[in-house]
CSV table of C-alpha atoms and ligand atoms in Angstrom, one decimal:
chain,number,residue,atom,x,y,z
F,1,MET,CA,-60.8,52.8,84.9
F,2,GLU,CA,-58.9,52.0,88.0
F,3,ASN,CA,-55.2,52.8,88.8
F,4,ILE,CA,-53.2,49.9,89.8
F,5,ALA,CA,-51.3,52.0,91.9
F,6,SER,CA,-54.2,52.4,94.0
F,7,ASP,CA,-54.6,49.9,96.6
F,8,SER,CA,-58.0,48.7,96.8
F,9,PRO,CA,-59.0,46.2,99.7
F,10,VAL,CA,-61.9,45.1,97.7
F,11,LYS,CA,-61.1,41.5,96.2
F,12,LYS,CA,-61.1,41.7,92.5
F,13,THR,CA,-62.4,39.3,89.8
F,14,GLU,CA,-59.8,38.4,87.3
F,15,LYS,CA,-61.6,40.5,84.6
F,16,ALA,CA,-61.6,43.3,86.9
F,17,ILE,CA,-57.9,43.0,87.6
F,18,ARG,CA,-57.3,42.9,83.7
F,19,ASP,CA,-59.4,46.2,83.1
F,20,GLN,CA,-57.3,48.1,85.5
F,21,ALA,CA,-55.6,51.0,83.7
F,22,ILE,CA,-51.8,50.7,84.3
F,23,ALA,CA,-50.1,53.9,86.2
F,24,ASN,CA,-47.8,56.1,83.9
F,25,ASP,CA,-45.1,55.9,86.2
F,26,VAL,CA,-45.1,52.1,85.7
F,27,LEU,CA,-45.0,52.5,81.9
F,28,LEU,CA,-42.3,55.0,82.4
F,29,GLU,CA,-40.2,52.3,84.5
F,30,ILE,CA,-40.8,49.8,81.7
F,31,VAL,CA,-39.3,52.4,79.2
F,32,ARG,CA,-36.5,52.8,81.4
F,33,PHE,CA,-35.6,49.4,81.2
F,34,GLY,CA,-36.2,49.5,77.4
F,35,ILE,CA,-33.2,52.2,77.2
F,36,MET,CA,-30.8,49.9,79.2
F,37,ALA,CA,-30.6,47.7,76.0
F,38,PRO,CA,-27.4,47.4,73.9
F,39,SER,CA,-27.1,49.2,70.8
F,40,GLY,CA,-24.3,49.5,68.1
F,41,ASP,CA,-21.6,52.0,69.4
F,42,ASN,CA,-24.3,52.9,72.1
F,43,VAL,CA,-26.4,55.3,69.5
F,44,GLN,CA,-29.6,54.4,71.2
F,45,PRO,CA,-31.6,54.6,68.1
F,46,TRP,CA,-35.1,54.5,69.4
F,47,ARG,CA,-37.7,56.7,70.8
F,48,PHE,CA,-41.1,55.8,72.9
F,49,ALA,CA,-44.6,57.1,73.1
F,50,ILE,CA,-46.6,56.2,76.1
F,51,GLY,CA,-50.3,56.0,75.5
F,52,GLU,CA,-53.2,54.2,77.7
F,53,ASP,CA,-51.9,51.0,78.8
F,54,CYS,CA,-49.5,50.8,75.9
F,55,ILE,CA,-46.1,51.9,74.6
F,56,THR,CA,-45.2,52.6,71.0
F,57,LEU,CA,-41.6,51.8,70.1
F,58,PHE,CA,-39.8,53.8,67.2
F,59,ILE,CA,-36.6,53.5,65.4
F,60,ASN,CA,-34.6,56.6,65.0
F,61,ARG,CA,-33.3,55.8,61.5
F,62,GLY,CA,-31.0,58.6,61.8
F,63,ALA,CA,-29.1,57.6,64.7
F,64,ASP,CA,-26.6,55.4,63.1
F,65,ASP,CA,-25.0,56.3,60.0
F,66,SER,CA,-22.2,53.9,60.3
F,67,PHE,CA,-21.2,51.4,57.3
F,68,PHE,CA,-22.0,48.7,59.8
F,69,ASN,CA,-25.7,49.6,60.0
F,70,VAL,CA,-26.5,48.4,56.5
F,71,GLN,CA,-30.4,48.7,55.9
F,72,GLN,CA,-30.8,49.5,59.7
F,73,VAL,CA,-29.9,46.1,60.7
F,74,ALA,CA,-27.7,47.0,63.6
F,75,SER,CA,-30.5,49.4,64.9
F,76,LEU,CA,-33.4,47.1,64.3
F,77,ILE,CA,-31.4,44.5,66.5
F,78,ALA,CA,-31.1,47.3,69.2
F,79,CYS,CA,-34.7,48.1,68.9
F,80,GLY,CA,-35.6,44.2,69.4
F,81,ALA,CA,-33.6,44.4,72.5
F,82,ALA,CA,-35.0,47.0,73.9
F,83,LEU,CA,-38.4,45.7,73.0
F,84,GLN,CA,-37.4,42.4,75.2
F,85,ASN,CA,-36.4,44.2,77.9
F,86,MET,CA,-39.9,46.1,78.2
F,87,VAL,CA,-41.6,42.6,77.8
F,88,TYR,CA,-39.3,41.3,80.7
F,89,MET,CA,-40.2,44.2,82.8
F,90,ALA,CA,-43.8,43.7,82.3
F,91,GLU,CA,-43.6,40.3,83.5
F,92,VAL,CA,-41.9,41.9,86.8
F,93,LYS,CA,-44.5,44.1,87.3
F,94,GLY,CA,-47.2,41.5,86.9
F,95,LEU,CA,-48.3,42.8,83.6
F,96,GLU,CA,-49.1,40.8,80.2
F,97,ALA,CA,-47.7,42.4,77.5
F,98,THR,CA,-49.2,41.9,73.6
F,99,VAL,CA,-46.6,42.9,70.8
F,100,GLU,CA,-47.6,43.9,67.4
F,101,LEU,CA,-44.6,44.3,65.4
F,102,PHE,CA,-44.6,47.1,62.6
F,103,PRO,CA,-48.4,47.9,63.2
F,104,TYR,CA,-48.2,50.1,60.0
F,105,GLY,CA,-45.8,48.1,57.9
F,106,GLU,CA,-42.3,47.5,57.5
F,107,GLY,CA,-40.2,50.6,56.6
F,108,ARG,CA,-42.2,52.8,58.9
F,109,ASP,CA,-40.7,53.9,62.4
F,110,GLU,CA,-43.3,52.2,64.5
F,111,VAL,CA,-41.2,49.0,65.3
F,112,ALA,CA,-43.6,47.8,67.7
F,113,HIS,CA,-47.0,48.6,69.9
F,114,ILE,CA,-46.9,46.8,73.2
F,115,HIS,CA,-50.4,46.7,74.8
F,116,PHE,CA,-50.2,45.9,78.5
F,117,ALA,CA,-53.0,44.2,80.7
F,118,MET,CA,-52.9,43.3,84.5
F,119,SER,CA,-52.2,39.5,84.6
F,120,GLY,CA,-52.1,39.1,88.3
F,121,LYS,CA,-48.9,38.4,90.2
F,122,PRO,CA,-45.0,39.4,89.2
F,123,GLN,CA,-43.1,36.8,87.3
F,124,ASN,CA,-39.5,36.3,86.3
F,125,GLU,CA,-38.2,38.9,89.1
F,126,SER,CA,-34.6,38.2,88.9
F,127,ILE,CA,-34.3,39.3,85.4
F,128,GLU,CA,-34.5,42.9,86.7
F,129,LYS,CA,-31.1,42.4,87.9
F,130,ALA,CA,-29.7,40.8,84.8
F,131,ILE,CA,-31.2,43.5,82.6
F,132,LEU,CA,-29.4,46.3,84.7
F,133,ASN,CA,-26.1,44.4,85.0
F,134,ARG,CA,-25.8,43.4,81.5
F,135,CYS,CA,-23.1,45.0,79.4
F,136,THR,CA,-20.6,44.4,76.8
F,137,ASN,CA,-17.4,43.3,78.3
F,138,ARG,CA,-14.3,43.4,76.1
F,139,ARG,CA,-11.6,42.2,78.7
F,140,MET,CA,-10.1,38.8,78.3
F,141,PHE,CA,-12.2,36.0,79.4
F,142,SER,CA,-11.5,32.7,81.2
F,143,THR,CA,-11.1,30.0,78.5
F,144,SER,CA,-13.0,27.4,80.5
F,145,GLN,CA,-16.1,26.0,78.5
F,146,ILE,CA,-19.4,27.3,79.1
F,147,ASP,CA,-21.8,24.4,80.5
F,148,LYS,CA,-23.5,22.8,77.6
F,149,GLY,CA,-26.8,22.9,79.2
F,150,ILE,CA,-26.5,26.9,79.3
F,151,TRP,CA,-25.9,26.7,75.6
F,152,GLU,CA,-28.9,24.5,75.1
F,153,LYS,CA,-31.2,26.9,77.1
F,154,MET,CA,-30.0,29.8,74.8
F,155,VAL,CA,-30.6,27.8,71.7
F,156,ALA,CA,-34.2,27.2,73.0
F,157,THR,CA,-34.8,31.0,73.8
F,158,THR,CA,-33.6,32.0,70.4
F,159,SER,CA,-35.7,29.5,68.5
F,160,GLN,CA,-39.0,31.0,70.2
F,161,GLU,CA,-38.6,33.6,67.8
F,162,ALA,CA,-39.7,32.4,64.2
F,163,ASP,CA,-37.1,32.3,61.6
F,164,THR,CA,-34.4,32.7,64.2
F,165,PHE,CA,-31.8,30.5,65.6
F,166,LEU,CA,-28.2,30.4,67.4
F,167,LEU,CA,-25.2,28.4,66.5
F,168,TYR,CA,-22.5,27.8,69.0
F,169,ASN,CA,-19.1,26.5,69.2
F,170,GLU,CA,-17.6,25.7,72.8
F,171,GLU,CA,-14.7,23.7,71.9
F,172,LYS,CA,-11.2,24.8,72.4
F,173,ALA,CA,-9.8,23.3,69.4
F,174,TRP,CA,-12.2,25.4,67.2
F,175,ARG,CA,-11.3,28.9,68.7
F,176,ARG,CA,-8.1,29.6,66.7
F,177,PRO,CA,-10.2,29.2,63.1
F,178,LEU,CA,-12.8,31.3,64.7
F,179,ALA,CA,-10.3,34.2,66.1
F,180,HIS,CA,-8.9,34.0,62.2
F,181,THR,CA,-12.6,34.9,61.0
F,182,VAL,CA,-12.4,37.9,63.5
F,183,TYR,CA,-9.0,39.1,62.5
F,184,LEU,CA,-10.0,39.1,58.9
F,185,ALA,CA,-13.0,40.9,59.3
F,186,ASP,CA,-11.2,43.3,61.7
F,187,MET,CA,-8.6,43.9,59.0
F,188,VAL,CA,-11.3,45.0,56.8
F,189,ARG,CA,-12.7,47.5,59.4
F,190,VAL,CA,-9.4,49.1,60.3
F,191,ALA,CA,-8.4,49.7,56.7
F,192,ARG,CA,-11.5,51.7,56.2
F,193,GLN,CA,-11.2,55.5,56.7
F,194,ASP,CA,-15.1,55.8,57.0
F,195,LEU,CA,-15.3,53.1,59.9
F,196,HIS,CA,-12.3,54.5,61.7
F,197,GLU,CA,-13.5,57.9,61.7
F,198,TYR,CA,-17.0,56.8,62.6
F,199,LEU,CA,-15.3,55.0,65.6
F,200,MET,CA,-13.2,57.9,66.7
F,201,LYS,CA,-16.3,60.1,66.5
F,202,ILE,CA,-18.4,58.1,68.9
F,203,LEU,CA,-15.3,57.5,71.5
F,204,HIS,CA,-15.2,59.9,74.4
F,205,PHE,CA,-11.4,60.5,75.0
F,206,LYS,CA,-11.9,63.1,78.0
F,207,ALA,CA,-12.7,61.8,81.5
F,208,ILE,CA,-16.2,62.0,82.9
F,209,PRO,CA,-16.4,65.2,85.1
F,210,LYS,CA,-16.9,64.7,88.8
F,211,ASP,CA,-18.5,67.2,91.5
F,212,LYS,CA,-17.1,68.1,94.7
F,213,ARG,CA,-17.9,64.8,96.4
F,214,GLY,CA,-16.4,62.9,93.7
F,215,GLN,CA,-19.8,61.8,91.8
F,216,GLU,CA,-19.7,61.7,88.2
F,217,VAL,CA,-21.7,64.5,86.4
F,218,VAL,CA,-22.5,63.1,83.2
F,219,PRO,CA,-22.8,65.4,80.4
F,220,ASP,CA,-25.3,64.9,77.6
F,221,GLU,CA,-22.7,64.3,75.1
F,222,PHE,CA,-21.4,61.3,77.1
F,223,ARG,CA,-25.0,59.9,77.2
F,224,THR,CA,-24.3,58.3,73.7
F,225,GLY,CA,-21.2,56.8,72.4
F,226,MET,CA,-18.9,55.0,74.6
F,227,PRO,CA,-16.1,56.2,77.0
F,228,LEU,CA,-12.5,55.2,75.8
F,229,LYS,CA,-12.0,53.2,79.2
F,230,ASN,CA,-15.1,51.1,78.1
F,231,LEU,CA,-13.1,49.6,75.5
F,232,GLN,CA,-11.1,47.9,78.4
F,233,ALA,CA,-7.9,47.9,76.3
F,234,GLY,CA,-5.5,48.9,79.3
F,235,LEU,CA,-3.1,51.6,79.5
F,236,MET,CA,-1.3,50.6,76.3
F,237,GLY,CA,-4.5,50.2,74.3
F,238,ASP,CA,-5.8,53.6,75.5
F,239,ILE,CA,-2.5,55.4,74.5
F,240,TYR,CA,-2.8,53.5,71.1
F,241,MET,CA,-6.3,54.6,70.5
F,242,ARG,CA,-5.2,58.2,71.5
F,243,SER,CA,-2.4,58.4,69.1
F,244,MET,CA,-4.7,56.8,66.1
F,245,ARG,CA,-7.3,59.3,66.4
F,246,LYS,CA,-6.7,60.7,63.1
F,247,TRP,CA,-6.8,58.6,59.8
F,248,SER,CA,-3.5,60.3,58.5
F,249,VAL,CA,-1.8,58.8,61.4
F,250,MET,CA,-3.4,55.5,61.4
F,251,ARG,CA,-2.8,55.3,57.4
F,252,VAL,CA,1.1,55.5,58.1
F,253,ALA,CA,0.8,53.4,61.3
F,254,ARG,CA,-0.8,50.3,59.0
F,255,TYR,CA,2.0,50.8,56.7
F,256,PHE,CA,4.6,50.1,59.3
F,257,GLY,CA,2.2,47.0,60.7
F,258,ALA,CA,0.8,49.0,63.9
F,259,GLY,CA,-2.7,48.8,62.2
F,260,LEU,CA,-2.6,45.3,63.0
F,261,ALA,CA,-2.9,45.9,66.8
F,262,MET,CA,-6.7,45.9,66.9
F,263,PRO,CA,-7.3,42.7,64.5
F,264,LEU,CA,-4.8,41.0,66.7
F,265,PHE,CA,-6.2,41.9,70.2
F,266,GLY,CA,-9.9,40.9,68.6
F,267,ALA,CA,-8.4,37.5,67.6
F,268,MET,CA,-6.8,37.0,70.9
F,269,SER,CA,-10.0,37.8,72.6
F,270,VAL,CA,-11.7,35.0,70.7
F,271,VAL,CA,-9.1,32.6,72.1
F,272,MET,CA,-9.5,34.0,75.5
F,273,SER,CA,-13.1,33.1,75.7
F,274,GLY,CA,-15.4,30.3,76.6
F,275,GLY,CA,-17.3,29.9,73.7
F,276,ILE,CA,-18.6,31.4,70.3
F,277,GLY,CA,-22.2,32.1,69.5
F,278,LEU,CA,-23.8,33.2,66.1
F,279,VAL,CA,-27.5,34.3,66.0
F,280,CYS,CA,-29.0,33.7,62.6
F,281,VAL,CA,-32.1,34.4,60.7
F,282,ARG,CA,-33.7,32.1,57.8
F,283,SER,CA,-35.1,35.2,55.8
F,284,PHE,CA,-34.4,38.9,55.8
F,285,SER,CA,-37.1,41.5,56.8
F,286,GLU,CA,-36.9,44.2,59.4
F,287,THR,CA,-39.5,42.0,61.3
F,288,THR,CA,-37.0,39.0,61.4
F,289,ILE,CA,-34.3,41.2,62.5
F,290,VAL,CA,-36.2,42.7,65.5
F,291,ARG,CA,-37.0,39.1,66.3
F,292,ALA,CA,-33.5,38.1,66.4
F,293,GLY,CA,-32.9,41.3,68.5
F,294,ARG,CA,-35.1,40.2,71.0
F,295,ALA,CA,-33.5,36.8,70.9
F,296,ILE,CA,-30.1,38.2,71.4
F,297,GLU,CA,-31.2,40.2,74.5
F,298,ARG,CA,-32.6,37.2,75.9
F,299,VAL,CA,-29.5,35.0,75.5
F,300,TRP,CA,-27.2,38.1,76.9
F,301,CYS,CA,-29.5,38.3,79.9
F,302,GLU,CA,-29.5,34.7,80.5
F,303,LEU,CA,-25.8,34.7,80.1
F,304,GLU,CA,-25.8,37.5,82.8
F,305,ARG,CA,-27.8,35.6,85.0
F,306,GLU,CA,-25.5,32.6,84.9
F,307,GLY,CA,-22.7,34.8,85.6
F,308,TYR,CA,-21.1,34.7,82.0
F,309,ALA,CA,-19.8,37.9,80.1
F,310,LEU,CA,-20.5,38.5,76.7
F,311,GLN,CA,-19.2,40.7,73.7
F,312,PRO,CA,-20.7,41.2,70.5
F,313,LEU,CA,-18.3,40.6,67.4
F,314,ALA,CA,-20.5,42.2,64.9
F,315,ALA,CA,-18.1,43.0,62.0
F,316,LEU,CA,-18.1,39.7,60.2
F,317,PRO,CA,-21.9,39.4,60.1
F,318,LEU,CA,-22.6,42.8,59.2
F,319,LEU,CA,-20.1,43.4,56.5
F,320,THR,CA,-20.9,40.2,55.0
F,321,LEU,CA,-24.7,41.0,55.1
F,322,ARG,CA,-23.6,44.3,53.5
F,323,THR,CA,-22.1,42.4,50.6
F,324,HIS,CA,-25.4,40.4,50.1
F,325,LEU,CA,-27.6,43.2,50.4
F,326,GLU,CA,-26.1,46.0,48.2
F,327,GLY,CA,-23.5,44.1,46.5
F,328,GLU,CA,-19.6,44.2,46.7
F,329,ALA,CA,-18.9,47.7,45.1
F,330,ALA,CA,-18.6,49.6,48.5
F,331,PHE,CA,-15.3,47.2,49.1
F,332,LYS,CA,-12.0,46.9,47.8
F,333,PRO,CA,-11.3,43.2,46.1
F,334,SER,CA,-8.8,42.5,48.6
F,335,ASP,CA,-11.5,43.2,51.5
F,336,ILE,CA,-14.1,40.8,49.7
F,337,LYS,CA,-11.6,38.0,49.5
F,338,LYS,CA,-10.8,38.5,53.2
F,339,LEU,CA,-14.7,38.5,54.0
F,340,LYS,CA,-15.2,35.5,51.7
F,341,LYS,CA,-12.2,33.8,53.4
F,342,ALA,CA,-13.8,34.6,57.1
F,343,LYS,CA,-17.2,33.5,56.1
F,344,ALA,CA,-16.0,30.1,54.8
F,345,ILE,CA,-14.2,29.5,58.1
F,346,ALA,CA,-17.3,30.4,60.0
F,347,ASP,CA,-19.3,28.2,58.0
F,348,HIS,CA,-17.3,25.3,58.5
F,349,HIS,CA,-16.6,25.8,62.2
F,350,LEU,CA,-20.0,26.8,63.3
F,351,HIS,CA,-21.9,24.7,60.7
F,352,ILE,CA,-23.8,27.4,59.2
F,353,PRO,CA,-26.4,26.0,56.8
F,354,ALA,CA,-26.7,27.4,53.4
F,355,ASP,CA,-29.8,29.3,53.8
F,356,ALA,CA,-28.9,30.9,56.9
F,357,ILE,CA,-28.3,34.7,57.2
F,358,PRO,CA,-25.7,35.4,60.1
F,359,VAL,CA,-26.7,38.6,62.0
F,360,PHE,CA,-25.0,38.6,65.4
F,361,MET,CA,-21.7,36.7,66.4
F,362,PHE,CA,-20.5,37.0,69.7
F,363,ARG,CA,-18.0,35.5,72.4
F,364,ALA,CA,-18.9,34.5,76.0
F,365,GLY,CA,-17.1,33.3,79.1
F,366,ARG,CA,-16.4,33.9,82.7
F,367,SER,CA,-14.8,37.4,83.0
F,368,ALA,CA,-13.9,40.1,85.8
F,369,GLN,CA,-16.3,42.9,85.8
F,370,VAL,CA,-15.9,45.9,83.4
F,371,THR,CA,-14.5,49.0,85.2
F,372,GLN,CA,-16.3,51.7,82.9
F,373,ARG,CA,-20.0,51.3,81.7
F,374,THR,CA,-21.6,53.2,79.1
F,375,TYR,CA,-24.4,55.9,79.9
F,376,ARG,CA,-27.9,56.2,78.6
F,377,GLN,CA,-29.7,59.4,77.3
F,378,ARG,CA,-32.3,60.8,79.7
F,379,THR,CA,-35.6,59.2,79.5
F,380,ALA,CA,-37.3,62.7,78.8
F,381,GLN,CA,-35.1,62.9,75.9
F,382,LEU,CA,-36.4,59.6,74.2
F,383,LEU,CA,-40.2,60.2,75.0
F,384,VAL,CA,-42.3,61.5,72.2
F,385,SER,CA,-45.9,61.7,71.6
F,386,SER,CA,-47.1,59.6,68.7
F,387,GLU,CA,-47.8,62.3,66.3
F,388,GLU,CA,-44.3,63.6,66.9
F,389,ALA,CA,-42.2,60.6,65.9
N,401,FMN,C1,-26.0,45.3,66.8
N,401,FMN,C2,-25.0,45.6,67.6
N,401,FMN,C3,-23.5,45.4,67.2
N,401,FMN,C4,-22.5,45.5,68.2
N,401,FMN,N1,-21.2,45.3,67.8
N,401,FMN,C5,-20.2,45.3,68.5
N,401,FMN,C6,-18.6,45.0,68.4
N,401,FMN,O1,-18.7,44.5,67.1
N,401,FMN,N2,-17.9,45.0,69.1
N,401,FMN,C7,-18.0,45.4,70.4
N,401,FMN,O2,-17.2,45.2,71.2
N,401,FMN,N3,-19.3,45.6,70.8
N,401,FMN,C8,-20.4,45.9,69.9
N,401,FMN,N4,-21.7,46.1,70.4
N,401,FMN,C9,-21.8,46.5,71.8
N,401,FMN,C10,-22.3,48.0,72.0
N,401,FMN,O3,-21.0,48.8,71.6
N,401,FMN,C11,-22.8,48.2,73.3
N,401,FMN,O4,-23.9,47.6,73.3
N,401,FMN,C12,-23.5,49.8,73.7
N,401,FMN,O5,-21.8,50.4,73.5
N,401,FMN,C13,-24.0,49.9,74.8
N,401,FMN,O6,-22.9,49.2,76.1
N,401,FMN,P1,-23.4,48.1,76.8
N,401,FMN,O7,-23.8,47.2,76.1
N,401,FMN,O8,-22.3,48.0,77.8
N,401,FMN,O9,-24.6,48.7,77.6
N,401,FMN,C14,-22.8,46.1,69.7
N,401,FMN,C15,-24.0,45.9,70.0
N,401,FMN,C16,-25.1,45.8,69.1
N,401,FMN,C17,-26.5,46.0,69.4
């Protein structure tokens, strides 16, 4: 087979174009864009194998042992987002991507097999910038509403995935009750020792080292997790997070009411936004969650392209999902009460249908840029041969 990197002056027939082998460096670049996807606490729960004209995406089920990652939902969403980025980049490269989800069945680590063929001319080129610029923005946003046309575009792109849909609420009057739902879910989060310790484990409190020329030299341990400054909590927030590192301190602080700082900050950030969205699925399976992940990345990139910022608000959907999938035993009765109250408010204000399973809530709006981004593992660290994975 011919390689697309070679410049043949001969005019090719459509079939000849499709039969070209795809250069390894093109597939590598597609993987690099996959790696730019969001993941819960930036754990990057994925691996990739490059084959002839194909890439296999694997989930790393050991990457995220957080209480949030119930039945791998957070990691499957992340894999769906990585898959979407790769499909987007195929378009940019003039390739046609054929995706097979869970080729060996759910429960296996092979999430997707993507086969590429030359399709002719590059498409959707502006998406490349959106994938690279997309990030989680935890700053306060402008309260001006997001254009209804943009929401409708996001609704349409979400429902392209079977069994997946987007609900949204951009009206100002509804922000306070929705802020209350985020506050309640965050109250449950900050009261749990396991979640507190997990957050403190994935945060990097040290500054990123710089070389003599002032360039960042990113150590491997910074390539997953989040730098403290990525929380965009300001000087006081940074001091608060540093002083609450130990659970024993947080426990005492909670006794004196200082544990409310994070839930209040979360609630405030909902009020200070241009709208709230919620991605739901109609049935629960690993396949539908990966599909939801694809839809989420499309929504996120679409917002980025339109100049809007996004922050996931995962606590309510993921904790509620845990109660549905695993029962209530892992929660205190007072926490269950808070989650039910939060869910009831969300049901009402987002018109969540009774058969919907919410998986990803977010706020969006105009915002200043984040001042500290997260990093990614090196591509070589995430490449495996199919037998290794
Ligand atoms: C399933 C999932 C859940 C997430 N939950 C939250 C969340 O509750 N709050 C938040 O601020 N960020 C959340 N994030 C954002 C991640 O922390 C973020 O994607 C990761 O740190 C990488 O940073 P980036 O998005 O800026 O590239 C979530 C991301 C995913 C994929």
